[in-house]
PDB file of C-alpha atoms in Angstrom:
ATOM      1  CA  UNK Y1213      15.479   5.817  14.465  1.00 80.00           C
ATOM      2  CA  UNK Y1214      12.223   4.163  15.761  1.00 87.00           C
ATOM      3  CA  UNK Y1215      10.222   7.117  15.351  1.00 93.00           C
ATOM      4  CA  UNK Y1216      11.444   7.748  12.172  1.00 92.00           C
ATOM      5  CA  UNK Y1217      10.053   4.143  10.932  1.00 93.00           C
ATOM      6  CA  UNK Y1218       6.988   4.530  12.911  1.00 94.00           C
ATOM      7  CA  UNK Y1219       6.514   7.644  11.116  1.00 93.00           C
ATOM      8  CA  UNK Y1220       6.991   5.825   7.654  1.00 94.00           C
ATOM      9  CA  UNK Y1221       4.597   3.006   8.684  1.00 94.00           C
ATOM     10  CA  UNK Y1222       2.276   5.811   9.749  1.00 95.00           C
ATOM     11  CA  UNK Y1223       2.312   7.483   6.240  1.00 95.00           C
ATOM     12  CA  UNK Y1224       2.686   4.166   4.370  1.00 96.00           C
ATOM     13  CA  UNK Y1225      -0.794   3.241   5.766  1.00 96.00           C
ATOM     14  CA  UNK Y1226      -2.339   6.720   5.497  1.00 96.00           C
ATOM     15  CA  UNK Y1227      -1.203   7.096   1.660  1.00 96.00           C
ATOM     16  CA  UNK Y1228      -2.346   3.589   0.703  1.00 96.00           C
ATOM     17  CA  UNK Y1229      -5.712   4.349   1.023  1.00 96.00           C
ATOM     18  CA  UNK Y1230      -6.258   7.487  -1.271  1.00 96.00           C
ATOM     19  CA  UNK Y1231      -4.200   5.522  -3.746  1.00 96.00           C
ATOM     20  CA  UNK Y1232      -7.024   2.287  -3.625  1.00 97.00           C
ATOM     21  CA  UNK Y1233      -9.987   5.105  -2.947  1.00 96.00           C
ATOM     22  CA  UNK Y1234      -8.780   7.196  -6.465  1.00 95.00           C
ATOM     23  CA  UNK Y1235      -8.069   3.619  -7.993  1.00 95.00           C
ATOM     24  CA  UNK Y1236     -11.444   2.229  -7.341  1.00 95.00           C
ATOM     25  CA  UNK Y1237     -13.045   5.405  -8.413  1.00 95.00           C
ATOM     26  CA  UNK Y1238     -11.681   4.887 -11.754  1.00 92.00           C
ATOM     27  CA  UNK Y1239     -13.016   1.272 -12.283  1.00 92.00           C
ATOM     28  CA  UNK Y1240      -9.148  -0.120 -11.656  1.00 93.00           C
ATOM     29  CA  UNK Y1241      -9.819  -3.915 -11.559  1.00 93.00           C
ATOM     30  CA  UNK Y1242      -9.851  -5.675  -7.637  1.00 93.00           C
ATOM     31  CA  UNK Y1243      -6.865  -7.825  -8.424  1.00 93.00           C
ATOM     32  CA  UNK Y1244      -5.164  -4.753  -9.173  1.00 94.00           C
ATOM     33  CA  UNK Y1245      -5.564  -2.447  -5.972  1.00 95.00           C
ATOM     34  CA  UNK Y1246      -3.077  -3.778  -3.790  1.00 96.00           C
ATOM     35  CA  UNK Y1247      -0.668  -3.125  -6.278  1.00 96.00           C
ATOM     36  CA  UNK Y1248      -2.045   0.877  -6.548  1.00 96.00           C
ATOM     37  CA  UNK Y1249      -1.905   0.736  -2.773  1.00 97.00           C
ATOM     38  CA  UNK Y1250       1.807  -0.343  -2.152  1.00 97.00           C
ATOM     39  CA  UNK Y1251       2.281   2.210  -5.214  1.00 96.00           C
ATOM     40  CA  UNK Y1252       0.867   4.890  -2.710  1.00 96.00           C
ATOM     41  CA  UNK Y1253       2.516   3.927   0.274  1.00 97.00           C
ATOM     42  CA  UNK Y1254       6.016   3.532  -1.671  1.00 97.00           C
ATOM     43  CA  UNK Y1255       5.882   6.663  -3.480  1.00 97.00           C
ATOM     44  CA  UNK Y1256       4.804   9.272  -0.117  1.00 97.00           C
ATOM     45  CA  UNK Y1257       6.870   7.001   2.179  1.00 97.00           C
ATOM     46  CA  UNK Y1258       9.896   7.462   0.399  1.00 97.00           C
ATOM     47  CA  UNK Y1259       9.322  11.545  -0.329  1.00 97.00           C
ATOM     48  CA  UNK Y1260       8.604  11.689   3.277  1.00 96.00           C
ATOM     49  CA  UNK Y1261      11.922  10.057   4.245  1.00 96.00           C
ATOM     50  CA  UNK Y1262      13.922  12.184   1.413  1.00 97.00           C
ATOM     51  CA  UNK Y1263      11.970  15.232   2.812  1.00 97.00           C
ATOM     52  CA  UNK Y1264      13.025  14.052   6.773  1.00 96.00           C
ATOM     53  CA  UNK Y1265      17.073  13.606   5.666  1.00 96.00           C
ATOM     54  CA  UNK Y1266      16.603  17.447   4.246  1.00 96.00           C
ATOM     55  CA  UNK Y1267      15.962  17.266   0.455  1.00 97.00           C
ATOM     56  CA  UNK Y1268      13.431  20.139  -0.592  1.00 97.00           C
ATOM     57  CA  UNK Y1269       9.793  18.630  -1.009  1.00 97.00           C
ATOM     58  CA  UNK Y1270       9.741  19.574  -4.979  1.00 97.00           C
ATOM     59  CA  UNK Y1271      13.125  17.466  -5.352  1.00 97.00           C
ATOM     60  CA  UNK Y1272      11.294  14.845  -2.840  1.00 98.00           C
ATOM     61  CA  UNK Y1273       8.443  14.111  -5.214  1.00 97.00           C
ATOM     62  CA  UNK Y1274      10.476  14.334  -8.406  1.00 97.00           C
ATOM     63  CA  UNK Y1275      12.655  11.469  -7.053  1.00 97.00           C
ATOM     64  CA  UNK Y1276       9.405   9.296  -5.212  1.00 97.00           C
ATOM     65  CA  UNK Y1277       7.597   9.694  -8.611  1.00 97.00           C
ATOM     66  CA  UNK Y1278      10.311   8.625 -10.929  1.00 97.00           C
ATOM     67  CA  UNK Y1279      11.179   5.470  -8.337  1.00 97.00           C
ATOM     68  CA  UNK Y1280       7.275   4.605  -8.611  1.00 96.00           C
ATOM     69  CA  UNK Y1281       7.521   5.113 -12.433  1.00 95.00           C
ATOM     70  CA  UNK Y1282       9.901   3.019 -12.609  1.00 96.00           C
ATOM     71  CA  UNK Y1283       7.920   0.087 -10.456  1.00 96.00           C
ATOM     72  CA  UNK Y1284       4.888   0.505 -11.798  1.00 94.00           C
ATOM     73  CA  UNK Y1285       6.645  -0.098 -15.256  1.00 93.00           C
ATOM     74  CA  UNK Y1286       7.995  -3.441 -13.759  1.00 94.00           C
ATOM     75  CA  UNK Y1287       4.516  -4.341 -12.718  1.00 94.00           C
ATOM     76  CA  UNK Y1288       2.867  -3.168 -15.731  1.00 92.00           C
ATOM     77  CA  UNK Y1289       5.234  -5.707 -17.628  1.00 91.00           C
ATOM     78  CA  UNK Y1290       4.832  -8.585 -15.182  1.00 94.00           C
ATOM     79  CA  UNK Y1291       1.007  -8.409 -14.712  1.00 92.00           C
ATOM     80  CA  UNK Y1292      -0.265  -6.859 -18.285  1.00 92.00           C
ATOM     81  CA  UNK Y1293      -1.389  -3.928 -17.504  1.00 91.00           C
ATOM     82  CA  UNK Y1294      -1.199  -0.417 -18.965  1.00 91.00           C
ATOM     83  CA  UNK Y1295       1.311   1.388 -16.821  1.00 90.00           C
ATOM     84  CA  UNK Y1296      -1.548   4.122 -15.547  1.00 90.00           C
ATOM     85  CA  UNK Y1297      -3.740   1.738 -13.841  1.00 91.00           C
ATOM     86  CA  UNK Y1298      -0.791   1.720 -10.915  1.00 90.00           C
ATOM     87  CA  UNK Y1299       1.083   4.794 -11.721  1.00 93.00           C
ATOM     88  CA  UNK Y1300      -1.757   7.720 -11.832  1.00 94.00           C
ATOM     89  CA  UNK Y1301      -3.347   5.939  -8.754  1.00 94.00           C
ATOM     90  CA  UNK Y1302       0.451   5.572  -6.453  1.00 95.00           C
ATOM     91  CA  UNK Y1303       0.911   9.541  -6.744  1.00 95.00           C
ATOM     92  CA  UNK Y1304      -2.414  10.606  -5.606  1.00 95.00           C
ATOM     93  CA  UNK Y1305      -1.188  10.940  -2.166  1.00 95.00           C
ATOM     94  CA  UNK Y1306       1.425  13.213  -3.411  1.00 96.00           C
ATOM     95  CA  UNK Y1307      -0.676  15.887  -4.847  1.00 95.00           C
ATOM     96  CA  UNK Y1308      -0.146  19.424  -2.922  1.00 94.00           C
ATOM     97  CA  UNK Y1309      -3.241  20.061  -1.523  1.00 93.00           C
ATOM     98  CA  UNK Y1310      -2.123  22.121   1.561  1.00 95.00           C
ATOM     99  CA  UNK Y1311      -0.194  24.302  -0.756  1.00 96.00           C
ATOM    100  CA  UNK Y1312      -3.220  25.203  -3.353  1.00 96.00           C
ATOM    101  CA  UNK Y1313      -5.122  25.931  -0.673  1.00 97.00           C
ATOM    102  CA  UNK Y1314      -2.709  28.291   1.233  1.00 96.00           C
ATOM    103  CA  UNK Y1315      -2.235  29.504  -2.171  1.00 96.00           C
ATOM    104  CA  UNK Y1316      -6.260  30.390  -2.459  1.00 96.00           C
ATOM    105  CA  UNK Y1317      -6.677  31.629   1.112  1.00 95.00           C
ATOM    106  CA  UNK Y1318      -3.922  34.038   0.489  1.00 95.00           C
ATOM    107  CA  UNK Y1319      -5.622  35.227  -3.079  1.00 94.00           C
ATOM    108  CA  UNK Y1320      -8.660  35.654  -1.154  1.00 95.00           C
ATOM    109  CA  UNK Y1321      -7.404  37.434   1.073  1.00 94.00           C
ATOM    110  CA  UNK Y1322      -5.933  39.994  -0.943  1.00 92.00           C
ATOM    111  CA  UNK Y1323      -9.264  40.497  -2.660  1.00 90.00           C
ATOM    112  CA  UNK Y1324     -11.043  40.840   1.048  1.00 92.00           C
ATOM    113  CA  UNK Y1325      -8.088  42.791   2.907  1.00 88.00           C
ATOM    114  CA  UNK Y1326      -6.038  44.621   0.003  1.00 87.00           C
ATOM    115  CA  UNK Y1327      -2.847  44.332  -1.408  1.00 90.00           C
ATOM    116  CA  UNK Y1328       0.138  43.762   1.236  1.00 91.00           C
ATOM    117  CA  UNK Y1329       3.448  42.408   0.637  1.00 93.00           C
ATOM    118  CA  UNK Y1330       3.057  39.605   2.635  1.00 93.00           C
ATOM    119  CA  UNK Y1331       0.202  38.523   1.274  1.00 93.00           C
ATOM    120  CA  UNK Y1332       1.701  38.329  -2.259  1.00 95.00           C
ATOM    121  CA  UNK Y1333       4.422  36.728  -0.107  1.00 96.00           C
ATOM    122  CA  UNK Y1334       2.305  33.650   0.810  1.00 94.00           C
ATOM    123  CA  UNK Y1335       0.547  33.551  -2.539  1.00 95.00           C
ATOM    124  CA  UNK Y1336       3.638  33.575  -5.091  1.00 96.00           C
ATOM    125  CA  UNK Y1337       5.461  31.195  -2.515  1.00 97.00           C
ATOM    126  CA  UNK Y1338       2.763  28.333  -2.309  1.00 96.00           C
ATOM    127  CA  UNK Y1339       2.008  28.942  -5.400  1.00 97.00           C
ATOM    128  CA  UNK Y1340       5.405  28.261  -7.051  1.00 97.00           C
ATOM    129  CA  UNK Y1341       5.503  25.205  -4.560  1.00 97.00           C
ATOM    130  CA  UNK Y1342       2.083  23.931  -6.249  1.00 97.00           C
ATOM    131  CA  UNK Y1343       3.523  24.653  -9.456  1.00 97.00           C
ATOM    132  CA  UNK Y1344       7.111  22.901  -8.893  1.00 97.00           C
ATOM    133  CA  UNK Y1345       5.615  19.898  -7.162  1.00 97.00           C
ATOM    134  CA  UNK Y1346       2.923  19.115 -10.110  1.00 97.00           C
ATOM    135  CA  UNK Y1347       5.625  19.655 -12.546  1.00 97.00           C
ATOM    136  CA  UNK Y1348       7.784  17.114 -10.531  1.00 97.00           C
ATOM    137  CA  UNK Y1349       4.455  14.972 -10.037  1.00 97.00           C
ATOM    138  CA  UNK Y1350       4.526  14.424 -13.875  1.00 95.00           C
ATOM    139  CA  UNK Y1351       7.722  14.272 -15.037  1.00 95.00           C
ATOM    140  CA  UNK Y1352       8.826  11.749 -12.436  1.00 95.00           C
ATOM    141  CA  UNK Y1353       5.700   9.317 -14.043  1.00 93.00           C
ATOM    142  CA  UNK Y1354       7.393  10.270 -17.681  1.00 92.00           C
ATOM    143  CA  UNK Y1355      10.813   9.584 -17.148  1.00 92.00           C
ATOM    144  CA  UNK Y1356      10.665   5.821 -16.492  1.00 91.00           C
ATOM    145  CA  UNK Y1357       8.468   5.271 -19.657  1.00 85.00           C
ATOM    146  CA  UNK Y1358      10.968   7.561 -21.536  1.00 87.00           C
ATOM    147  CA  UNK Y1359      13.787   5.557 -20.203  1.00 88.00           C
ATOM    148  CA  UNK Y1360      12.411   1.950 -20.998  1.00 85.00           C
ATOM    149  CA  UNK Y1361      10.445   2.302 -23.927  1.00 78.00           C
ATOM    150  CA  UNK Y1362      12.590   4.325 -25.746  1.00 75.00           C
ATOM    151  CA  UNK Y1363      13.954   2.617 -29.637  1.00 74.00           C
ATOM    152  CA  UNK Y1364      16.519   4.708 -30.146  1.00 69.00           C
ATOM    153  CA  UNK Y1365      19.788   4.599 -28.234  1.00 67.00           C
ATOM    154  CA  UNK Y1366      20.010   7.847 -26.035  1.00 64.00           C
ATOM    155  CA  UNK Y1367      23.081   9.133 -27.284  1.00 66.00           C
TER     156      UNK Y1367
END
């Protein structure tokens, strides 16, 4: 149990700062950062837990997304802000880098070695991941705004 909240303290910190790094990049006013970084920290933190208690990592980030969504909607309200200045910045850290670039090693390496089954293996497999976990990357951000700013009733 302690290492599992060390570990969540661990990527809390780690994940707060690409959030604030991306955020200031983008012009994101001072008073606002804090907020971008807890957005960060909330969003890997909790895929990271969901991913440690066995949920797949595509199902991970749809549900951390949609949970920051949702916050950053709350704090777009409260502070009047648009919604992207937290949101866009909080799921930076979630972005599958490791996966695009297996997915581009393996490419290149089927232009360099030839074609083998297991290359095409590695490629379609982190390459579906990449595709999954950007998919879930946006529509986790576009369900909360769906969900509250909607005029009609749902059903």
């Amino acid at each position: 149990m302690m290492d599992l909240l060390l570990l969540l303290l661990q990527d809390a910190f780690w994940s707060a700062i690409p959030a604030v790094g991306f955020a200031m990049m983008f012009n994101v006013p001072p008073r606002m950062l804090k907020y971008c970084a807890m957005g960060g920290a909330l969003a890997h933190s909790l895929r990271t837990l969901l991913i440690h208690h066995g949920m797949p990592i595509e199902w991970a980030t749809l549900a951390a997304s949609t949970t920051v969504g949702f916050v950053c909607v709350y704090w777009s309200k409260r502070l009047l802000a648009p919604r992207p200045v937290f949101s866009v910045a909080s799921i930076i850290p979630m972005i599958p880098g490791t996966y695009a670039f297996k997915t581009m090693i393996a490419v290149v390496e089927l232009n360099i070695s030839g074609v083998t089954t297991e290359l095409i293996h590695h490629a379609v497999t982190n390459g579906l991941k990449v595709l999954f976990i950007v998919g879930a990357l946006s529509f986790g951000l576009a369900i909360p705004s769906l969900v509250v700013y909607r005029n009609r009733p749902i059903v």
